[in-house]
Short mmCIF file of C-alpha atoms and ligand atoms in Angstrom, two decimals:
data_model
loop_
_atom_site.label_atom_id
_atom_site.label_comp_id
_atom_site.label_asym_id
_atom_site.label_seq_id
_atom_site.Cartn_x
_atom_site.Cartn_y
_atom_site.Cartn_z
CA UNK L 1 0.00 0.00 0.00
CA UNK L 2 2.83 2.35 0.96
CA UNK L 3 4.58 1.66 -2.38
CA UNK L 4 1.33 2.37 -4.20
CA UNK L 5 1.08 5.79 -2.50
CA UNK L 6 4.70 6.57 -3.38
CA UNK L 7 3.99 5.69 -7.02
CA UNK L 8 0.91 7.93 -7.08
CA UNK L 9 2.93 10.83 -5.61
CA UNK L 10 5.69 10.27 -8.17
CA UNK L 11 3.17 10.26 -11.05
CA UNK L 12 1.46 13.40 -9.70
CA UNK L 13 4.82 15.15 -9.44
CA UNK L 14 5.58 14.32 -13.08
CA UNK L 15 2.16 15.61 -14.17
CA UNK L 16 2.57 18.85 -12.20
CA UNK L 17 6.04 19.35 -13.72
CA UNK L 18 4.59 18.81 -17.19
CA UNK L 19 1.74 21.30 -16.84
CA UNK L 20 3.87 23.88 -15.05
CA UNK L 21 4.33 27.01 -17.13
CA UNK L 22 7.73 27.63 -18.58
CA UNK L 23 9.27 30.65 -16.90
CA UNK L 24 11.27 33.13 -18.97
CA UNK L 25 12.94 36.31 -17.74
CA UNK L 26 11.99 39.20 -20.02
CA UNK L 27 14.10 42.36 -20.21
CA UNK L 28 12.40 44.82 -22.59
CA UNK L 29 15.37 47.22 -22.35
CA UNK L 30 15.71 50.63 -23.99
CA UNK L 31 14.39 52.52 -27.00
CA UNK L 32 12.25 50.27 -29.21
CA UNK L 33 12.71 47.46 -26.64
CA UNK L 34 9.31 47.85 -25.01
CA UNK L 35 7.50 47.95 -28.36
CA UNK L 36 9.13 44.78 -29.70
CA UNK L 37 8.90 42.94 -26.34
CA UNK L 38 5.20 43.74 -26.31
CA UNK L 39 4.92 42.15 -29.74
CA UNK L 40 6.58 38.95 -28.45
CA UNK L 41 4.22 38.72 -25.46
CA UNK L 42 1.16 39.05 -27.69
CA UNK L 43 2.45 36.51 -30.20
CA UNK L 44 3.38 34.05 -27.42
CA UNK L 45 -0.20 34.31 -26.18
CA UNK L 46 -1.77 33.29 -29.51
CA UNK L 47 0.84 30.60 -30.00
CA UNK L 48 -0.40 29.21 -26.66
CA UNK L 49 3.15 28.84 -25.39
CA UNK L 50 2.02 29.06 -21.79
CA UNK L 51 5.01 31.10 -20.72
CA UNK L 52 5.19 32.95 -17.44
CA UNK L 53 7.13 36.14 -18.19
CA UNK L 54 9.22 37.46 -15.33
CA UNK L 55 9.72 41.02 -16.43
CA UNK L 56 12.63 43.19 -15.24
CA UNK L 57 13.85 46.64 -16.16
CA UNK L 58 17.46 47.23 -17.17
CA UNK L 59 19.34 49.68 -19.34
CA UNK L 60 20.08 53.36 -19.84
CA UNK L 61 16.49 54.50 -19.30
CA UNK L 62 16.25 52.60 -16.02
CA UNK L 63 19.63 54.03 -15.01
CA UNK L 64 18.38 57.54 -15.65
CA UNK L 65 15.39 57.17 -13.36
CA UNK L 66 16.88 54.96 -10.64
CA UNK L 67 20.66 55.40 -10.72
CA UNK L 68 20.93 51.60 -11.15
CA UNK L 69 21.67 49.64 -14.32
CA UNK L 70 19.12 46.92 -13.59
CA UNK L 71 16.25 46.17 -11.28
CA UNK L 72 17.12 44.37 -8.06
CA UNK L 73 16.65 40.62 -8.31
CA UNK L 74 17.24 40.37 -12.07
CA UNK L 75 20.53 38.49 -11.83
CA UNK L 76 19.16 36.05 -9.23
CA UNK L 77 16.11 35.43 -11.36
CA UNK L 78 18.20 34.64 -14.47
CA UNK L 79 20.32 32.34 -12.30
CA UNK L 80 17.16 30.55 -11.15
CA UNK L 81 15.13 30.45 -14.38
CA UNK L 82 18.11 29.95 -16.76
CA UNK L 83 16.31 31.32 -19.82
CA UNK L 84 15.94 34.99 -20.71
CA UNK L 85 14.68 37.02 -23.66
CA UNK L 86 16.34 40.39 -23.83
CA UNK L 87 15.46 43.57 -25.70
CA UNK L 88 18.25 45.98 -26.64
CA UNK L 89 19.97 48.01 -23.94
CA UNK L 90 21.76 51.22 -24.80
CA UNK L 91 25.37 51.91 -23.87
CA UNK L 92 26.86 55.41 -23.81
CA UNK L 93 29.57 55.86 -26.47
CA UNK L 94 33.10 56.70 -25.33
CA UNK L 95 32.08 57.36 -21.72
CA UNK L 96 29.76 56.24 -18.92
CA UNK L 97 28.81 52.75 -17.78
CA UNK L 98 29.92 49.54 -19.50
CA UNK L 99 27.54 47.52 -21.65
CA UNK L 100 24.86 45.54 -19.81
CA UNK L 101 24.87 43.04 -22.67
CA UNK L 102 28.55 42.33 -22.21
CA UNK L 103 28.09 42.20 -18.44
CA UNK L 104 25.27 39.62 -18.69
CA UNK L 105 27.20 37.49 -21.19
CA UNK L 106 30.26 37.42 -18.95
CA UNK L 107 28.32 37.08 -15.67
CA UNK L 108 26.42 34.01 -16.93
CA UNK L 109 29.25 32.67 -19.02
CA UNK L 110 27.14 32.48 -22.16
CA UNK L 111 30.26 31.89 -24.16
CA UNK L 112 28.73 31.17 -27.57
CA UNK L 113 26.76 33.74 -29.51
CA UNK L 114 24.86 32.11 -32.35
CA UNK L 115 23.70 34.36 -35.14
CA UNK L 116 21.90 32.70 -38.08
CA UNK L 117 21.69 34.70 -41.31
CA UNK L 118 19.59 33.64 -44.28
CA UNK L 119 17.49 35.16 -47.06
CA UNK L 120 13.80 35.67 -46.54
CA UNK L 121 11.53 35.77 -49.56
CA UNK L 122 10.21 39.27 -50.10
CA UNK L 123 13.26 41.03 -48.68
CA UNK L 124 15.63 42.98 -50.82
CA UNK L 125 19.03 41.38 -50.68
CA UNK L 126 21.92 41.50 -53.11
CA UNK L 127 22.27 37.71 -53.02
CA UNK L 128 20.08 34.63 -53.06
CA UNK L 129 20.85 31.41 -51.17
CA UNK L 130 22.64 33.06 -48.25
CA UNK L 131 22.55 30.62 -45.36
CA UNK L 132 25.22 31.38 -42.80
CA UNK L 133 25.73 30.83 -39.11
CA UNK L 134 28.03 33.23 -37.30
CA UNK L 135 29.35 31.72 -34.07
CA UNK L 136 30.92 34.47 -32.04
CA UNK L 137 33.10 33.91 -28.97
CA UNK L 138 31.26 35.84 -26.30
CA UNK L 139 33.37 35.95 -23.17
CA UNK L 140 36.73 37.57 -23.84
CA UNK L 141 38.82 39.45 -26.43
CA UNK L 142 38.72 43.26 -26.26
CA UNK L 143 35.28 42.93 -24.65
CA UNK L 144 36.96 42.05 -21.36
CA UNK L 145 37.12 45.82 -21.03
CA UNK L 146 40.74 46.02 -19.91
CA UNK L 147 41.52 49.58 -20.97
CA UNK L 148 43.65 52.25 -19.37
CA UNK L 149 45.42 55.49 -20.12
CA UNK L 150 49.12 54.68 -20.51
CA UNK L 151 49.85 58.36 -20.49
CA UNK L 152 47.82 61.47 -21.15
CA UNK L 153 47.89 60.94 -24.91
CA UNK L 154 47.87 57.17 -25.21
CA UNK L 155 45.07 54.73 -24.44
CA UNK L 156 45.71 51.01 -24.19
CA UNK L 157 43.16 48.24 -24.68
CA UNK L 158 44.14 44.67 -23.87
CA UNK L 159 43.04 41.89 -26.20
CA UNK L 160 42.64 38.70 -24.18
CA UNK L 161 42.43 35.40 -26.04
CA UNK L 162 42.76 32.27 -23.92
CA UNK L 163 43.32 28.70 -25.04
CA UNK L 164 40.37 27.44 -22.97
CA UNK L 165 37.84 29.89 -24.38
CA UNK L 166 39.13 29.43 -27.93
CA UNK L 167 38.98 25.65 -27.59
CA UNK L 168 35.43 25.86 -26.20
CA UNK L 169 34.02 28.07 -28.97
CA UNK L 170 35.78 26.28 -31.84
CA UNK L 171 34.62 22.91 -30.54
CA UNK L 172 31.12 24.37 -30.19
CA UNK L 173 31.23 25.46 -33.86
CA UNK L 174 32.25 22.00 -35.08
CA UNK L 175 29.67 20.29 -32.88
CA UNK L 176 27.03 22.74 -34.12
CA UNK L 177 28.01 21.88 -37.71
CA UNK L 178 27.68 18.15 -37.02
CA UNK L 179 24.31 18.45 -35.28
CA UNK L 180 22.83 20.82 -37.84
CA UNK L 181 24.05 19.13 -40.98
CA UNK L 182 26.42 21.94 -41.89
CA UNK L 183 29.27 21.15 -44.22
CA UNK L 184 32.02 23.65 -43.52
CA UNK L 185 33.51 25.68 -40.63
CA UNK L 186 35.62 28.75 -41.36
CA UNK L 187 37.89 30.32 -38.75
CA UNK L 188 38.01 34.13 -38.80
CA UNK L 189 41.23 35.81 -37.60
CA UNK L 190 43.98 38.34 -38.19
CA UNK L 191 46.83 36.09 -37.15
CA UNK L 192 49.21 37.58 -39.70
CA UNK L 193 49.32 40.73 -37.56
CA UNK L 194 48.20 39.57 -34.09
CA UNK L 195 50.48 36.61 -33.99
CA UNK L 196 49.98 35.75 -30.33
CA UNK L 197 46.27 36.41 -29.73
CA UNK L 198 44.73 35.52 -33.08
CA UNK L 199 47.64 33.16 -33.62
CA UNK L 200 46.51 31.19 -30.57
CA UNK L 201 42.89 31.16 -31.79
CA UNK L 202 43.98 29.85 -35.21
CA UNK L 203 46.33 27.35 -33.64
CA UNK L 204 43.44 25.88 -31.58
CA UNK L 205 41.27 25.79 -34.71
CA UNK L 206 43.93 23.88 -36.64
CA UNK L 207 44.20 21.34 -33.82
CA UNK L 208 40.48 20.83 -33.29
CA UNK L 209 39.57 20.57 -36.99
CA UNK L 210 41.57 17.31 -37.10
CA UNK L 211 38.96 15.77 -34.80
CA UNK L 212 36.22 16.51 -37.34
CA UNK L 213 37.43 15.02 -40.64
CA UNK L 214 33.90 14.94 -42.07
CA UNK L 215 33.50 18.70 -41.82
CA UNK L 216 35.34 20.82 -44.34
CA UNK L 217 37.39 23.55 -42.68
CA UNK L 218 39.43 26.58 -43.66
CA UNK L 219 40.51 29.93 -42.25
CA UNK L 220 40.20 33.47 -43.59
CA UNK L 221 41.78 36.75 -42.54
CA UNK L 222 39.04 39.12 -41.36
CA UNK L 223 39.62 41.84 -43.99
CA UNK L 224 39.62 39.33 -46.85
CA UNK L 225 36.50 37.73 -45.34
CA UNK L 226 34.64 41.06 -45.44
CA UNK L 227 35.45 41.42 -49.13
CA UNK L 228 34.41 37.83 -49.86
CA UNK L 229 31.19 38.20 -47.88
CA UNK L 230 30.08 41.16 -49.95
CA UNK L 231 31.10 39.56 -53.26
CA UNK L 232 29.81 36.02 -52.66
CA UNK L 233 28.48 35.09 -49.20
CA UNK L 234 27.18 31.74 -50.45
CA UNK L 235 30.65 30.16 -50.25
CA UNK L 236 30.47 30.28 -46.43
CA UNK L 237 28.56 28.05 -44.06
CA UNK L 238 29.57 28.28 -40.36
CA UNK L 239 31.89 31.13 -39.38
CA UNK L 240 33.62 30.97 -36.00
CA UNK L 241 35.23 34.17 -34.77
CA UNK L 242 36.67 35.88 -31.71
CA UNK L 243 34.33 38.35 -30.04
CA UNK L 244 34.96 41.65 -31.86
CA UNK L 245 35.25 40.22 -35.39
CA UNK L 246 32.13 38.15 -34.71
CA UNK L 247 30.21 41.27 -33.78
CA UNK L 248 31.27 43.18 -36.87
CA UNK L 249 30.71 40.40 -39.40
CA UNK L 250 27.29 39.51 -38.01
CA UNK L 251 26.04 43.05 -38.70
CA UNK L 252 27.61 42.85 -42.15
CA UNK L 253 25.86 39.53 -42.76
CA UNK L 254 22.54 40.97 -41.53
CA UNK L 255 22.96 43.71 -44.13
CA UNK L 256 23.33 41.08 -46.84
CA UNK L 257 19.87 39.65 -46.23
CA UNK L 258 17.75 42.71 -45.58
CA UNK L 259 19.07 44.42 -42.48
CA UNK L 260 19.22 44.32 -38.71
CA UNK L 261 15.46 43.99 -38.36
CA UNK L 262 15.77 40.28 -39.29
CA UNK L 263 18.81 39.12 -37.34
CA UNK L 264 18.20 37.04 -34.18
CA UNK L 265 20.80 35.70 -31.79
CA UNK L 266 21.22 33.34 -28.87
CA UNK L 267 23.83 33.65 -26.12
CA UNK L 268 24.50 30.08 -25.06
CA UNK L 269 26.18 28.91 -21.87
CA UNK L 270 26.27 25.55 -20.13
CA UNK L 271 23.61 26.74 -17.69
CA UNK L 272 21.99 29.94 -18.94
CA UNK L 273 20.69 31.01 -22.34
CA UNK L 274 19.87 34.60 -23.24
CA UNK L 275 18.09 35.24 -26.52
CA UNK L 276 18.00 38.64 -28.20
CA UNK L 277 17.93 40.54 -31.49
CA UNK L 278 21.29 41.53 -32.96
CA UNK L 279 20.15 45.15 -33.34
CA UNK L 280 20.31 47.91 -30.76
CA UNK L 281 17.74 50.22 -29.18
CA UNK L 282 17.20 52.25 -32.41
CA UNK L 283 16.75 55.58 -30.62
CA UNK L 284 15.93 57.28 -33.94
CA UNK L 285 12.58 55.46 -34.19
CA UNK L 286 11.86 54.65 -30.53
CA UNK L 287 8.33 55.31 -29.29
CA UNK L 288 6.99 55.84 -32.83
CA UNK L 289 5.40 52.43 -33.41
CA UNK L 290 7.75 51.94 -36.38
CA UNK L 291 10.06 49.20 -35.10
CA UNK L 292 10.24 45.91 -36.91
CA UNK L 293 9.82 43.19 -34.26
CA UNK L 294 10.93 40.34 -36.57
CA UNK L 295 14.45 39.92 -35.17
CA UNK L 296 13.33 39.50 -31.57
CA UNK L 297 10.46 37.26 -32.71
CA UNK L 298 12.99 35.06 -34.52
CA UNK L 299 15.12 35.05 -31.35
CA UNK L 300 11.98 33.95 -29.51
CA UNK L 301 11.57 31.16 -32.10
CA UNK L 302 15.14 30.04 -31.26
CA UNK L 303 14.15 30.01 -27.58
CA UNK L 304 11.05 27.90 -28.32
CA UNK L 305 13.07 25.55 -30.47
CA UNK L 306 15.68 25.00 -27.76
CA UNK L 307 13.01 24.37 -25.13
CA UNK L 308 11.01 21.58 -26.69
CA UNK L 309 8.49 23.76 -28.55
CA UNK L 310 9.81 23.13 -32.06
CA UNK L 311 6.27 22.96 -33.48
CA UNK L 312 5.46 26.45 -32.19
CA UNK L 313 8.82 27.78 -33.39
CA UNK L 314 8.05 26.41 -36.86
CA UNK L 315 4.59 28.00 -36.95
CA UNK L 316 6.05 31.33 -35.87
CA UNK L 317 8.87 31.26 -38.44
CA UNK L 318 6.60 30.10 -41.26
CA UNK L 319 3.99 32.77 -40.54
CA UNK L 320 6.64 35.50 -40.39
CA UNK L 321 8.11 34.25 -43.68
CA UNK L 322 4.69 34.24 -45.34
CA UNK L 323 3.85 37.78 -44.21
CA UNK L 324 7.20 39.13 -45.33
CA UNK L 325 6.99 37.32 -48.67
CA UNK L 326 3.54 38.81 -49.23
CA UNK L 327 4.96 42.31 -48.62
CA UNK L 328 1.63 43.91 -47.69
CA UNK L 329 2.36 44.51 -44.03
CA UNK L 330 5.96 45.68 -44.22
CA UNK L 331 7.38 48.04 -41.61
CA UNK L 332 9.36 51.13 -42.68
CA UNK L 333 12.74 49.37 -42.70
CA UNK L 334 11.29 46.91 -45.27
CA UNK L 335 10.10 49.81 -47.38
CA UNK L 336 6.47 49.64 -46.20
CA UNK L 337 4.26 51.70 -43.95
CA UNK L 338 2.89 49.21 -41.43
CA UNK L 339 3.32 50.01 -37.76
CA UNK L 340 4.73 47.60 -35.20
CA UNK L 341 1.18 47.10 -33.92
CA UNK L 342 -0.30 46.36 -37.32
CA UNK L 343 2.44 43.87 -38.22
CA UNK L 344 1.96 42.17 -34.84
CA UNK L 345 -1.82 42.09 -35.20
CA UNK L 346 -1.61 40.43 -38.65
CA UNK L 347 0.93 37.94 -37.34
CA UNK L 348 -1.38 37.10 -34.43
CA UNK L 349 -4.38 36.65 -36.71
CA UNK L 350 -2.48 34.35 -39.06
CA UNK L 351 -1.09 32.29 -36.18
CA UNK L 352 -4.59 31.93 -34.70
CA UNK L 353 -5.82 30.62 -38.05
CA UNK L 354 -2.92 28.15 -38.20
CA UNK L 355 -3.40 26.81 -34.70
CA UNK L 356 -7.21 26.45 -34.55
P1 NAI P 1 20.81 50.12 -33.74
O1 NAI P 1 20.84 48.70 -34.11
O2 NAI P 1 20.01 50.50 -32.57
O3 NAI P 1 20.27 50.99 -35.00
C1 NAI P 1 20.92 51.03 -36.27
C2 NAI P 1 19.89 51.42 -37.35
O4 NAI P 1 19.02 50.31 -37.57
C3 NAI P 1 19.00 52.57 -36.91
O5 NAI P 1 18.71 53.38 -38.05
C4 NAI P 1 17.74 51.91 -36.42
O6 NAI P 1 16.56 52.68 -36.57
C5 NAI P 1 17.68 50.66 -37.32
N1 NAI P 1 17.04 49.54 -36.60
C6 NAI P 1 17.59 48.77 -35.64
N2 NAI P 1 16.71 47.87 -35.22
C7 NAI P 1 15.58 48.07 -35.90
C8 NAI P 1 14.29 47.45 -35.91
N3 NAI P 1 14.01 46.41 -35.10
N4 NAI P 1 13.34 47.93 -36.74
C9 NAI P 1 13.61 48.95 -37.58
N5 NAI P 1 14.81 49.58 -37.63
C10 NAI P 1 15.78 49.15 -36.80
O7 NAI P 1 22.33 50.59 -33.58
P2 NAI P 1 22.93 51.91 -32.96
O8 NAI P 1 22.11 53.09 -33.36
O9 NAI P 1 24.35 51.87 -33.31
O10 NAI P 1 22.85 51.71 -31.39
C11 NAI P 1 21.84 52.29 -30.55
C12 NAI P 1 22.05 51.80 -29.13
O11 NAI P 1 21.83 50.40 -29.05
C13 NAI P 1 23.48 52.04 -28.58
O12 NAI P 1 23.37 52.55 -27.28
C14 NAI P 1 24.11 50.66 -28.58
O13 NAI P 1 25.05 50.52 -27.56
C15 NAI P 1 22.90 49.77 -28.32
N6 NAI P 1 23.07 48.41 -28.83
C16 NAI P 1 22.56 47.41 -28.05
C17 NAI P 1 22.62 46.10 -28.47
C18 NAI P 1 22.03 45.04 -27.60
O14 NAI P 1 21.39 45.35 -26.61
N7 NAI P 1 22.20 43.77 -27.93
C19 NAI P 1 23.24 45.74 -29.77
C20 NAI P 1 23.67 46.87 -30.54
C21 NAI P 1 23.59 48.15 -30.07
#
C-alpha cells in the first residue's frame, strides 16, 4: 500500500512538472525594446506557449530614473530560471557605464553567440541562397574591457584570447556543424598581424579541426572575409570568430539579407541562455510604433526551439516568412508603412488561423 502511495505521488509530481508554465525572464530594455517585447508577449499568447514572463527593467532608461543599471533581483532570477529574452539596452559611447549586454554574457558565461543569417523571400538582398551561421566567442577578447590610459595621450586596450575559451568556442562550432548538418567551418582571424592572440585562436582551430574530418574547414583573414562576404556570401557556411570580429561580421551579414530587423541571436552557456535581437535600441525610431519586431520574434523562435516547442517555433517562423513574402504589411525598414502594432496584429491573426 505504501509503495502504491509513493507511485501515485511520483506520477502526480511528473504531471505537475509537465503542466507547469515555462518561466522566462523578459528584459524589454531601452528605445524600441518595449514595443518589440510587447509584440513577443502578444504573439506568445496566440501561440499558446504558456510562458510565465518574469519582467525586469534594465538599461540606460532605467539608469536615468533609478541610478541603477538593472532592477534588483534580475541576476538572481536569471540564475534561477536559466532562460531569458532580452530587448536591446543602450550603452553610452566613449564614456559612462559599460555595456549591460557584455556584463550579462560574462556574468552568466554564455560563451557562444549564435547568429543565423539567411534570405527571406520578399526582402531585398543583393544575393540569393545566403545561409550562414556566425558563431561568435562571447566571453573575452577586447570585450573584457581592460583599458587604461598609458599616459595622457595614449590609451591602451588589452586583447585577451585564452586557449580554454578558444577551444570551447571552436569545438562548439564543429559540434554545431555536425548536429545541424552543416558542411564547412571557417575560422576568422587576423593572425598575420596579431600573432599571439589571433595566432593562438587559429592554432586551436587547426588542432580541433583534425577531430572533425567529415567537416570541411578553412581559415580566412578578417579583412579578406569582409570582401568575400560582400562579393559572394554563399561560399560560407559556419563562421567561427573571436568576439569583436564576430560582432562586426554579423552586422555585415545581416545587411546582406535585408538588415538588422531580421537578425536574431542566442547567447548560449552551459547553464543559462539569453536570446536577443542583434540590433540595438534604435533611438531614432523609438516610441513611434515603427520598429520591426521580426528579429526578436525570430530570437523567440530560437528560444522555443531549444526548449522543446519546435512545433510552435516552426509555426512562428513560417507565418513571419509568409507575411514578409507577401509584402503587404511591411514596416518602414522593409520599405512599407505598417506600424509595429499592425504587423503584430496580422501575425497574431495568421497564427490563430494556423493553430485552430
Ligand atoms: P541600432 O541597431 O540600434 O540601430 C541602427 C539602425 O538600424 C538605426 O537606423 C535603427 O533605426 C535601425 N534599426 C535597428 N533595429 C531596428 C528594428 N528592429 N526595426 C527597424 N529599424 C531598426 O544601432 P545603434 O544606433 O548603433 O545603437 C543604438 C544603441 O543600441 C546604442 O546605445 C548601442 O550601444 C545599443 N546596442 C545594443 C545592443 C544590444 O542590446 N544587444 C546591440 C547593438 C547596439
